[in-house]
Amino acid sequence: MQKLNIPYSIQWNETHITILNQQELPLKTEFLDLYTLEDVFDSIVTLKVRGAPAIGITAAFGAALAANALNEEHFPVFIAKVKESISYLASSRPTAVNLFWALNRMESVLIESTTVNEAKTNLVHEALKIFLEDEETCRQIGEYGLSLLKPGSQVMTICNAGGIATARYGTALAPFHLSIEKNIPLKVYACETRPVLQGSRLTAWELMQAGVDVTLITDSMAAHTIKTKEINAIIVGADRIAANGDTANKVGTFGLAVLAQHFGIPFYVAAPSSTFDLTLATGEIIPIEERKEEEITHIGNTRIAPNDVAVFNPAFDVTPNELITAIITEKGIIYPDYEENIHQHITL
Ligand SMILES: CSC[C@H]1O[C@H](OP(=O)(O)O)[C@H](O)[C@@H]1O
């Protein structure tokens, strides 16, 4: 496979944001320049940029871009207009709490500023801080995740919680990127992740680029693969983790957690502290995004289902905390009792 030295999947360029267009991978490596608030909103809604941390980072840069574009000298009016832009970006996708966490940081910086020019500068600096913090956060998640995986382990994952879903390294995939740096043998089995195929299009591509031993399977092969290939563990990302550890992640994750319990193997969630939503006592009330039916009825432009068939297309599901062996963050590893240990861990 041709190895491309991909820089970051998101880059700030003062007048625009450059993103790796994840909808075109793996067949085309295309970078897009986002100049307007609408460009940024569209890139998130259409999954050109996706993955909880990456969504937050891109939205933060989008807020800074929108503020820079305003020719408004009256500060109270400027604040009101930037807040409108932030609300607009917040409406792009409902499940990943990182989007709202990042935008809340931007709004805090906005209202703490005293002039238009100071606010514009501070917003760019805050967005860059969010980006740079995420890179170090993901590396730490990789270190803690790696500590749980014996050399030679065979690990299953779903969707893409990789470097392109974050500033760098990823969350669930961070241990595998670090395993290459540290020359630790690990093998990944990646579920293709219907309907948008983040596993086949993105995780297989990203891990092959990094030199990680990866095998692609369909989602329906997970149980048979765990049994016949003697999978040692499952590790997944997250989009929102409730105060009791219930975790929203790509649809199909819940099923893998049930399989992990059935086969008696550990099921790990890897996520930064910014993915926890302590305002939610349980995962029952995590908003689950439902996406357009064409994602299921078509592959590309080819229809694969009858016209007018009824479709249910939830993009996420919620794994109950009792199925989760441990949650890996940049601060360490959280074990049950999650209600008690999450609050202590996150507010460290
Ligand atoms: C590192 S978080 C990645 C997380 O986001 C993905 O969802 P989507 O591709 O729809 O943005 C999936 O749930 C991953 O686990």
mmCIF file of C-alpha atoms and ligand atoms in Angstrom:
data_model
loop_
_atom_site.group_PDB
_atom_site.id
_atom_site.type_symbol
_atom_site.label_atom_id
_atom_site.label_comp_id
_atom_site.label_asym_id
_atom_site.label_seq_id
_atom_site.Cartn_x
_atom_site.Cartn_y
_atom_site.Cartn_z
ATOM 1 C CA MET A 1 0.000 0.000 0.000
ATOM 2 C CA GLN A 2 1.304 3.472 -0.832
ATOM 3 C CA LYS A 3 2.172 5.110 2.487
ATOM 4 C CA LEU A 4 1.318 8.802 2.566
ATOM 5 C CA ASN A 5 2.896 11.061 5.108
ATOM 6 C CA ILE A 6 -0.453 12.484 6.141
ATOM 7 C CA PRO A 7 -0.059 15.608 8.242
ATOM 8 C CA TYR A 8 -2.804 16.327 10.704
ATOM 9 C CA SER A 9 -6.344 15.666 9.486
ATOM 10 C CA ILE A 10 -7.297 19.169 10.692
ATOM 11 C CA GLN A 11 -5.103 22.250 10.231
ATOM 12 C CA TRP A 12 -5.672 25.930 11.120
ATOM 13 C CA ASN A 13 -4.484 28.336 8.395
ATOM 14 C CA GLU A 14 -5.600 31.772 9.706
ATOM 15 C CA THR A 15 -8.055 32.409 6.836
ATOM 16 C CA HIS A 16 -9.347 28.862 6.597
ATOM 17 C CA ILE A 17 -9.342 25.358 8.074
ATOM 18 C CA THR A 18 -7.893 22.497 6.059
ATOM 19 C CA ILE A 19 -9.401 19.059 6.680
ATOM 20 C CA LEU A 20 -8.767 15.587 5.334
ATOM 21 C CA ASN A 21 -12.013 14.663 3.555
ATOM 22 C CA GLN A 22 -12.886 11.407 5.314
ATOM 23 C CA GLN A 23 -15.788 10.708 2.960
ATOM 24 C CA GLU A 24 -13.343 10.140 0.076
ATOM 25 C CA LEU A 25 -10.985 7.707 1.895
ATOM 26 C CA PRO A 26 -9.561 5.207 1.227
ATOM 27 C CA LEU A 27 -9.692 5.648 -2.552
ATOM 28 C CA LYS A 28 -8.846 9.337 -2.597
ATOM 29 C CA THR A 29 -6.721 11.410 -0.225
ATOM 30 C CA GLU A 30 -8.336 14.822 -0.591
ATOM 31 C CA PHE A 31 -7.841 17.918 1.560
ATOM 32 C CA LEU A 32 -10.577 20.545 1.696
ATOM 33 C CA ASP A 33 -10.255 24.210 2.695
ATOM 34 C CA LEU A 34 -13.153 25.472 4.797
ATOM 35 C CA TYR A 35 -13.531 29.265 4.600
ATOM 36 C CA THR A 36 -17.020 29.894 5.987
ATOM 37 C CA LEU A 37 -19.207 28.880 8.911
ATOM 38 C CA GLU A 38 -21.412 27.006 6.431
ATOM 39 C CA ASP A 39 -18.387 25.113 5.071
ATOM 40 C CA VAL A 40 -17.554 23.957 8.600
ATOM 41 C CA PHE A 41 -21.156 23.058 9.449
ATOM 42 C CA ASP A 42 -21.499 21.036 6.223
ATOM 43 C CA SER A 43 -18.195 19.205 6.797
ATOM 44 C CA ILE A 44 -19.450 17.965 10.183
ATOM 45 C CA VAL A 45 -22.996 17.086 9.083
ATOM 46 C CA THR A 46 -21.780 15.163 6.011
ATOM 47 C CA LEU A 47 -18.976 13.385 7.945
ATOM 48 C CA LYS A 48 -16.187 14.900 5.857
ATOM 49 C CA VAL A 49 -14.748 15.390 9.323
ATOM 50 C CA ARG A 50 -16.011 12.974 11.982
ATOM 51 C CA GLY A 51 -15.112 11.453 15.284
ATOM 52 C CA ALA A 52 -16.008 13.074 18.602
ATOM 53 C CA PRO A 53 -12.756 14.974 19.348
ATOM 54 C CA ALA A 54 -12.245 15.950 15.695
ATOM 55 C CA ILE A 55 -15.780 17.346 15.565
ATOM 56 C CA GLY A 56 -15.086 19.469 18.639
ATOM 57 C CA ILE A 57 -11.748 20.715 17.315
ATOM 58 C CA THR A 58 -13.198 21.592 13.902
ATOM 59 C CA ALA A 59 -16.173 23.389 15.441
ATOM 60 C CA ALA A 60 -13.833 25.371 17.684
ATOM 61 C CA PHE A 61 -11.794 26.467 14.662
ATOM 62 C CA GLY A 62 -15.104 27.206 12.907
ATOM 63 C CA ALA A 63 -16.150 29.553 15.703
ATOM 64 C CA ALA A 64 -12.801 31.365 15.499
ATOM 65 C CA LEU A 65 -13.133 31.602 11.703
ATOM 66 C CA ALA A 66 -16.651 33.039 11.978
ATOM 67 C CA ALA A 67 -15.513 35.617 14.527
ATOM 68 C CA ASN A 68 -12.576 36.684 12.351
ATOM 69 C CA ALA A 69 -14.931 37.200 9.404
ATOM 70 C CA LEU A 70 -17.169 39.621 11.348
ATOM 71 C CA ASN A 71 -16.746 43.348 10.528
ATOM 72 C CA GLU A 72 -18.543 44.416 13.689
ATOM 73 C CA GLU A 73 -16.865 46.990 15.960
ATOM 74 C CA HIS A 74 -19.707 47.254 18.508
ATOM 75 C CA PHE A 75 -18.605 44.628 21.041
ATOM 76 C CA PRO A 76 -22.049 43.607 22.413
ATOM 77 C CA VAL A 77 -23.301 43.067 18.848
ATOM 78 C CA PHE A 78 -20.107 41.169 18.003
ATOM 79 C CA ILE A 79 -20.626 38.863 20.998
ATOM 80 C CA ALA A 80 -24.235 38.213 20.010
ATOM 81 C CA LYS A 81 -23.243 37.328 16.437
ATOM 82 C CA VAL A 82 -20.451 34.966 17.507
ATOM 83 C CA LYS A 83 -22.853 33.276 19.939
ATOM 84 C CA GLU A 84 -25.229 32.733 17.009
ATOM 85 C CA SER A 85 -22.400 31.057 15.072
ATOM 86 C CA ILE A 86 -21.599 28.848 18.056
ATOM 87 C CA SER A 87 -25.258 27.804 18.363
ATOM 88 C CA TYR A 88 -25.371 27.033 14.654
ATOM 89 C CA LEU A 89 -22.292 24.793 14.903
ATOM 90 C CA ALA A 90 -23.780 23.103 17.992
ATOM 91 C CA SER A 91 -26.773 22.027 15.882
ATOM 92 C CA SER A 92 -24.614 20.036 13.439
ATOM 93 C CA ARG A 93 -24.699 16.661 15.307
ATOM 94 C CA PRO A 94 -26.367 15.744 18.651
ATOM 95 C CA THR A 95 -24.484 12.808 20.191
ATOM 96 C CA ALA A 96 -20.764 13.555 20.555
ATOM 97 C CA VAL A 97 -20.500 15.698 23.691
ATOM 98 C CA ASN A 98 -17.025 16.897 22.621
ATOM 99 C CA LEU A 99 -18.757 19.238 20.152
ATOM 100 C CA PHE A 100 -20.556 21.047 22.983
ATOM 101 C CA TRP A 101 -17.566 20.840 25.344
ATOM 102 C CA ALA A 102 -15.345 22.574 22.772
ATOM 103 C CA LEU A 103 -17.947 25.207 21.855
ATOM 104 C CA ASN A 104 -18.569 25.942 25.540
ATOM 105 C CA ARG A 105 -14.843 26.638 25.942
ATOM 106 C CA MET A 106 -15.007 29.015 22.976
ATOM 107 C CA GLU A 107 -18.046 30.821 24.381
ATOM 108 C CA SER A 108 -16.332 31.219 27.764
ATOM 109 C CA VAL A 109 -13.320 32.837 26.104
ATOM 110 C CA LEU A 110 -15.641 35.080 24.079
ATOM 111 C CA ILE A 111 -17.505 36.512 27.064
ATOM 112 C CA GLU A 112 -14.303 36.930 29.108
ATOM 113 C CA SER A 113 -12.855 39.214 26.407
ATOM 114 C CA THR A 114 -13.295 42.998 26.531
ATOM 115 C CA THR A 115 -12.832 44.141 22.921
ATOM 116 C CA VAL A 116 -13.513 42.750 19.448
ATOM 117 C CA ASN A 117 -9.846 42.403 18.560
ATOM 118 C CA GLU A 118 -8.992 40.767 21.891
ATOM 119 C CA ALA A 119 -11.875 38.296 21.429
ATOM 120 C CA LYS A 120 -10.777 37.388 17.910
ATOM 121 C CA THR A 121 -7.237 36.663 19.099
ATOM 122 C CA ASN A 122 -8.387 34.754 22.178
ATOM 123 C CA LEU A 123 -10.779 32.583 20.173
ATOM 124 C CA VAL A 124 -8.021 31.459 17.803
ATOM 125 C CA HIS A 125 -5.698 30.754 20.736
ATOM 126 C CA GLU A 126 -8.386 28.703 22.539
ATOM 127 C CA ALA A 127 -9.138 26.622 19.465
ATOM 128 C CA LEU A 128 -5.412 25.941 19.004
ATOM 129 C CA LYS A 129 -5.166 24.978 22.690
ATOM 130 C CA ILE A 130 -8.042 22.505 22.269
ATOM 131 C CA PHE A 131 -6.241 20.997 19.281
ATOM 132 C CA LEU A 132 -2.830 20.731 20.953
ATOM 133 C CA GLU A 133 -4.277 19.427 24.246
ATOM 134 C CA ASP A 134 -6.116 16.698 22.321
ATOM 135 C CA GLU A 135 -2.911 15.445 20.712
ATOM 136 C CA GLU A 136 -1.251 14.979 24.122
ATOM 137 C CA THR A 137 -4.481 13.600 25.609
ATOM 138 C CA CYS A 138 -4.693 10.922 22.930
ATOM 139 C CA ARG A 139 -1.056 9.962 23.378
ATOM 140 C CA GLN A 140 -1.693 9.448 27.100
ATOM 141 C CA ILE A 141 -4.755 7.337 26.319
ATOM 142 C CA GLY A 142 -2.510 5.273 24.064
ATOM 143 C CA GLU A 143 0.008 4.733 26.858
ATOM 144 C CA TYR A 144 -2.633 3.609 29.365
ATOM 145 C CA GLY A 145 -4.403 1.502 26.737
ATOM 146 C CA LEU A 146 -1.153 -0.197 25.782
ATOM 147 C CA SER A 147 -0.576 -1.130 29.429
ATOM 148 C CA LEU A 148 -3.709 -3.296 29.251
ATOM 149 C CA LEU A 149 -2.717 -5.218 26.098
ATOM 150 C CA LYS A 150 -0.148 -8.016 26.358
ATOM 151 C CA PRO A 151 2.327 -8.196 23.435
ATOM 152 C CA GLY A 152 0.901 -10.466 20.757
ATOM 153 C CA SER A 153 -2.708 -9.650 21.711
ATOM 154 C CA GLN A 154 -5.415 -9.816 19.076
ATOM 155 C CA VAL A 155 -7.847 -6.961 19.590
ATOM 156 C CA MET A 156 -11.179 -6.170 17.924
ATOM 157 C CA THR A 157 -12.501 -2.682 17.334
ATOM 158 C CA ILE A 158 -15.393 -0.979 15.539
ATOM 159 C CA CYS A 159 -15.761 2.267 13.617
ATOM 160 C CA ASN A 160 -12.793 4.619 13.552
ATOM 161 C CA ALA A 161 -11.534 6.081 16.795
ATOM 162 C CA GLY A 162 -8.194 6.803 15.230
ATOM 163 C CA GLY A 163 -5.859 9.665 14.581
ATOM 164 C CA ILE A 164 -8.162 11.091 11.918
ATOM 165 C CA ALA A 165 -11.014 11.204 14.468
ATOM 166 C CA THR A 166 -8.871 13.308 16.807
ATOM 167 C CA ALA A 167 -5.962 15.742 16.652
ATOM 168 C CA ARG A 168 -3.583 12.768 16.382
ATOM 169 C CA TYR A 169 -3.130 9.156 17.576
ATOM 170 C CA GLY A 170 -6.858 8.578 18.221
ATOM 171 C CA THR A 171 -8.419 7.050 21.303
ATOM 172 C CA ALA A 172 -9.210 3.341 20.763
ATOM 173 C CA LEU A 173 -6.522 3.171 18.073
ATOM 174 C CA ALA A 174 -3.900 5.144 20.012
ATOM 175 C CA PRO A 175 -2.417 1.998 21.641
ATOM 176 C CA PHE A 176 -1.791 0.534 18.194
ATOM 177 C CA HIS A 177 -0.064 3.664 16.898
ATOM 178 C CA LEU A 178 2.157 3.638 19.984
ATOM 179 C CA SER A 179 2.776 -0.109 19.607
ATOM 180 C CA ILE A 180 4.547 0.657 16.323
ATOM 181 C CA GLU A 181 6.708 3.322 17.996
ATOM 182 C CA LYS A 182 7.561 0.861 20.779
ATOM 183 C CA ASN A 183 7.872 -2.206 18.523
ATOM 184 C CA ILE A 184 5.204 -4.141 20.470
ATOM 185 C CA PRO A 185 3.380 -6.748 18.337
ATOM 186 C CA LEU A 186 -0.391 -6.351 18.315
ATOM 187 C CA LYS A 187 -3.014 -7.476 15.794
ATOM 188 C CA VAL A 188 -6.258 -5.650 15.120
ATOM 189 C CA TYR A 189 -9.512 -7.057 13.761
ATOM 190 C CA ALA A 190 -11.534 -4.125 12.416
ATOM 191 C CA CYS A 191 -15.298 -4.373 11.946
ATOM 192 C CA GLU A 192 -16.301 -2.685 8.696
ATOM 193 C CA THR A 193 -19.000 -0.682 10.543
ATOM 194 C CA ARG A 194 -22.086 -0.476 8.374
ATOM 195 C CA PRO A 195 -23.629 1.668 7.092
ATOM 196 C CA VAL A 196 -20.966 4.414 6.687
ATOM 197 C CA LEU A 197 -18.065 1.915 6.761
ATOM 198 C CA GLN A 198 -15.700 3.847 9.023
ATOM 199 C CA GLY A 199 -13.983 0.541 9.812
ATOM 200 C CA SER A 200 -13.219 -0.610 6.288
ATOM 201 C CA ARG A 201 -12.716 2.851 4.759
ATOM 202 C CA LEU A 202 -10.899 4.558 7.635
ATOM 203 C CA THR A 203 -9.558 2.205 10.338
ATOM 204 C CA ALA A 204 -8.146 -0.360 7.911
ATOM 205 C CA TRP A 205 -6.610 2.465 5.868
ATOM 206 C CA GLU A 206 -5.218 4.338 8.904
ATOM 207 C CA LEU A 207 -3.696 1.246 10.529
ATOM 208 C CA MET A 208 -2.163 0.021 7.272
ATOM 209 C CA GLN A 209 -0.671 3.490 6.810
ATOM 210 C CA ALA A 210 0.860 3.135 10.278
ATOM 211 C CA GLY A 211 2.152 -0.379 9.653
ATOM 212 C CA VAL A 212 -0.237 -2.029 12.138
ATOM 213 C CA ASP A 213 -1.296 -5.636 11.436
ATOM 214 C CA VAL A 214 -5.016 -5.206 10.670
ATOM 215 C CA THR A 215 -7.613 -7.647 9.375
ATOM 216 C CA LEU A 216 -10.980 -6.437 8.078
ATOM 217 C CA ILE A 217 -14.201 -8.304 8.853
ATOM 218 C CA THR A 218 -17.865 -7.561 8.348
ATOM 219 C CA ASP A 219 -19.854 -6.641 11.436
ATOM 220 C CA SER A 220 -21.798 -9.931 11.219
ATOM 221 C CA MET A 221 -18.521 -11.904 11.511
ATOM 222 C CA ALA A 222 -17.671 -10.512 14.964
ATOM 223 C CA ALA A 223 -18.897 -13.461 17.085
ATOM 224 C CA HIS A 224 -17.376 -16.130 14.851
ATOM 225 C CA THR A 225 -14.091 -14.180 14.702
ATOM 226 C CA ILE A 226 -13.868 -13.786 18.478
ATOM 227 C CA LYS A 227 -14.410 -17.525 18.854
ATOM 228 C CA THR A 228 -12.198 -18.862 16.044
ATOM 229 C CA LYS A 229 -9.402 -16.281 16.103
ATOM 230 C CA GLU A 230 -9.248 -16.228 19.912
ATOM 231 C CA ILE A 231 -9.624 -12.464 20.224
ATOM 232 C CA ASN A 232 -8.126 -11.332 23.534
ATOM 233 C CA ALA A 233 -9.929 -8.007 23.999
ATOM 234 C CA ILE A 234 -12.193 -5.431 22.421
ATOM 235 C CA ILE A 235 -11.432 -1.707 22.508
ATOM 236 C CA VAL A 236 -13.741 1.038 21.229
ATOM 237 C CA GLY A 237 -14.044 4.828 21.266
ATOM 238 C CA ALA A 238 -16.882 6.889 22.672
ATOM 239 C CA ASP A 239 -19.042 9.856 21.799
ATOM 240 C CA ARG A 240 -20.591 10.477 25.195
ATOM 241 C CA ILE A 241 -20.109 8.755 28.556
ATOM 242 C CA ALA A 242 -22.707 9.300 31.290
ATOM 243 C CA ALA A 243 -21.852 9.738 34.970
ATOM 244 C CA ASN A 244 -22.459 6.026 35.622
ATOM 245 C CA GLY A 245 -20.229 4.871 32.741
ATOM 246 C CA ASP A 246 -22.987 4.051 30.230
ATOM 247 C CA THR A 247 -21.330 4.806 26.891
ATOM 248 C CA ALA A 248 -22.682 6.003 23.558
ATOM 249 C CA ASN A 249 -20.564 4.943 20.624
ATOM 250 C CA LYS A 250 -20.986 3.869 17.012
ATOM 251 C CA VAL A 251 -23.970 1.580 16.521
ATOM 252 C CA GLY A 252 -22.805 -2.016 16.846
ATOM 253 C CA THR A 253 -20.690 -1.277 19.913
ATOM 254 C CA PHE A 254 -23.369 -2.538 22.327
ATOM 255 C CA GLY A 255 -23.453 -5.850 20.452
ATOM 256 C CA LEU A 256 -19.681 -6.237 20.744
ATOM 257 C CA ALA A 257 -19.938 -5.622 24.506
ATOM 258 C CA VAL A 258 -22.516 -8.405 24.808
ATOM 259 C CA LEU A 259 -20.198 -10.708 22.846
ATOM 260 C CA ALA A 260 -17.262 -9.757 25.088
ATOM 261 C CA GLN A 261 -19.274 -10.772 28.150
ATOM 262 C CA HIS A 262 -20.376 -14.015 26.470
ATOM 263 C CA PHE A 263 -16.771 -14.962 25.592
ATOM 264 C CA GLY A 264 -15.305 -13.678 28.867
ATOM 265 C CA ILE A 265 -12.900 -11.165 27.281
ATOM 266 C CA PRO A 266 -12.325 -7.565 28.418
ATOM 267 C CA PHE A 267 -14.289 -4.733 26.773
ATOM 268 C CA TYR A 268 -12.486 -1.386 26.991
ATOM 269 C CA VAL A 269 -13.731 2.101 26.208
ATOM 270 C CA ALA A 270 -11.058 4.669 25.348
ATOM 271 C CA ALA A 271 -11.964 8.349 25.547
ATOM 272 C CA PRO A 272 -10.685 11.719 26.753
ATOM 273 C CA SER A 273 -12.170 13.400 29.821
ATOM 274 C CA SER A 274 -13.974 15.770 27.429
ATOM 275 C CA THR A 275 -16.216 12.865 26.353
ATOM 276 C CA PHE A 276 -17.786 12.505 29.797
ATOM 277 C CA ASP A 277 -21.148 14.198 30.382
ATOM 278 C CA LEU A 278 -21.594 14.283 34.155
ATOM 279 C CA THR A 279 -24.930 16.089 33.749
ATOM 280 C CA LEU A 280 -26.407 12.758 32.640
ATOM 281 C CA ALA A 281 -26.863 10.201 35.428
ATOM 282 C CA THR A 282 -27.244 7.325 32.970
ATOM 283 C CA GLY A 283 -26.971 6.662 29.245
ATOM 284 C CA GLU A 284 -30.738 6.353 28.869
ATOM 285 C CA ILE A 285 -31.022 10.008 27.935
ATOM 286 C CA ILE A 286 -28.016 10.370 25.615
ATOM 287 C CA PRO A 287 -29.409 11.789 22.337
ATOM 288 C CA ILE A 288 -28.915 9.243 19.560
ATOM 289 C CA GLU A 289 -28.477 10.742 16.111
ATOM 290 C CA GLU A 290 -30.601 9.182 13.383
ATOM 291 C CA ARG A 291 -29.213 9.723 9.930
ATOM 292 C CA LYS A 292 -30.701 9.702 6.424
ATOM 293 C CA GLU A 293 -32.051 6.417 5.053
ATOM 294 C CA GLU A 294 -29.840 6.530 1.968
ATOM 295 C CA GLU A 295 -26.878 5.531 4.127
ATOM 296 C CA ILE A 296 -28.567 2.113 4.426
ATOM 297 C CA THR A 297 -30.509 1.801 1.150
ATOM 298 C CA HIS A 298 -27.527 2.732 -1.021
ATOM 299 C CA ILE A 299 -23.853 1.929 -1.375
ATOM 300 C CA GLY A 300 -22.485 4.949 -3.132
ATOM 301 C CA ASN A 301 -25.012 5.726 -5.851
ATOM 302 C CA THR A 302 -26.231 2.126 -6.115
ATOM 303 C CA ARG A 303 -29.545 1.244 -4.467
ATOM 304 C CA ILE A 304 -29.374 -2.034 -2.552
ATOM 305 C CA ALA A 305 -32.855 -2.048 -0.994
ATOM 306 C CA PRO A 306 -36.424 -1.844 -2.364
ATOM 307 C CA ASN A 307 -37.891 1.574 -3.066
ATOM 308 C CA ASP A 308 -39.973 2.925 -0.172
ATOM 309 C CA VAL A 309 -38.696 0.305 2.308
ATOM 310 C CA ALA A 310 -38.985 1.484 5.920
ATOM 311 C CA VAL A 311 -35.554 2.332 7.384
ATOM 312 C CA PHE A 312 -34.223 2.844 10.934
ATOM 313 C CA ASN A 313 -30.718 4.358 10.917
ATOM 314 C CA PRO A 314 -29.423 5.153 14.425
ATOM 315 C CA ALA A 315 -25.774 6.246 14.175
ATOM 316 C CA PHE A 316 -24.998 5.250 17.791
ATOM 317 C CA ASP A 317 -26.043 2.891 20.555
ATOM 318 C CA VAL A 318 -25.507 2.908 24.316
ATOM 319 C CA THR A 319 -23.467 0.217 26.076
ATOM 320 C CA PRO A 320 -24.589 -0.245 29.702
ATOM 321 C CA ASN A 321 -21.820 0.194 32.248
ATOM 322 C CA GLU A 322 -22.054 -3.383 33.522
ATOM 323 C CA LEU A 323 -20.639 -4.606 30.180
ATOM 324 C CA ILE A 324 -17.613 -2.301 30.299
ATOM 325 C CA THR A 325 -14.447 -3.736 31.877
ATOM 326 C CA ALA A 326 -12.642 -0.392 32.142
ATOM 327 C CA ILE A 327 -12.649 3.129 30.716
ATOM 328 C CA ILE A 328 -9.266 4.447 29.576
ATOM 329 C CA THR A 329 -8.689 8.208 29.691
ATOM 330 C CA GLU A 330 -5.654 10.500 29.542
ATOM 331 C CA LYS A 331 -5.607 10.495 33.358
ATOM 332 C CA GLY A 332 -5.570 6.739 33.815
ATOM 333 C CA ILE A 333 -7.885 3.738 33.872
ATOM 334 C CA ILE A 334 -11.309 3.805 35.513
ATOM 335 C CA TYR A 335 -12.746 0.573 36.881
ATOM 336 C CA PRO A 336 -16.142 -0.074 38.435
ATOM 337 C CA ASP A 337 -17.805 1.216 40.582
ATOM 338 C CA TYR A 338 -18.203 3.817 37.833
ATOM 339 C CA GLU A 339 -20.648 6.140 39.602
ATOM 340 C CA GLU A 340 -18.064 6.686 42.331
ATOM 341 C CA ASN A 341 -14.845 6.386 40.376
ATOM 342 C CA ILE A 342 -15.778 8.508 37.331
ATOM 343 C CA HIS A 343 -16.620 11.582 39.370
ATOM 344 C CA GLN A 344 -13.366 11.274 41.346
ATOM 345 C CA HIS A 345 -11.326 10.591 38.190
ATOM 346 C CA ILE A 346 -12.771 13.351 36.025
ATOM 347 C CA THR A 347 -12.668 16.059 38.652
ATOM 348 C CA LEU A 348 -9.051 15.232 39.567
HETATM 349 C C1 LIG B 1 -12.489 9.172 18.746
HETATM 350 S S1 LIG B 1 -14.189 9.311 18.846
HETATM 351 C C2 LIG B 1 -14.691 8.432 17.431
HETATM 352 C C3 LIG B 1 -16.119 7.984 17.543
HETATM 353 O O1 LIG B 1 -16.947 8.783 16.676
HETATM 354 C C4 LIG B 1 -17.478 7.918 15.696
HETATM 355 O O2 LIG B 1 -18.741 8.310 15.210
HETATM 356 P P1 LIG B 1 -18.828 9.088 13.784
HETATM 357 O O3 LIG B 1 -17.929 8.363 12.835
HETATM 358 O O4 LIG B 1 -20.308 8.989 13.434
HETATM 359 O O5 LIG B 1 -18.391 10.495 14.097
HETATM 360 C C5 LIG B 1 -17.579 6.584 16.405
HETATM 361 O O6 LIG B 1 -18.644 6.575 17.335
HETATM 362 C C6 LIG B 1 -16.237 6.559 17.082
HETATM 363 O O7 LIG B 1 -16.103 5.648 18.119
#
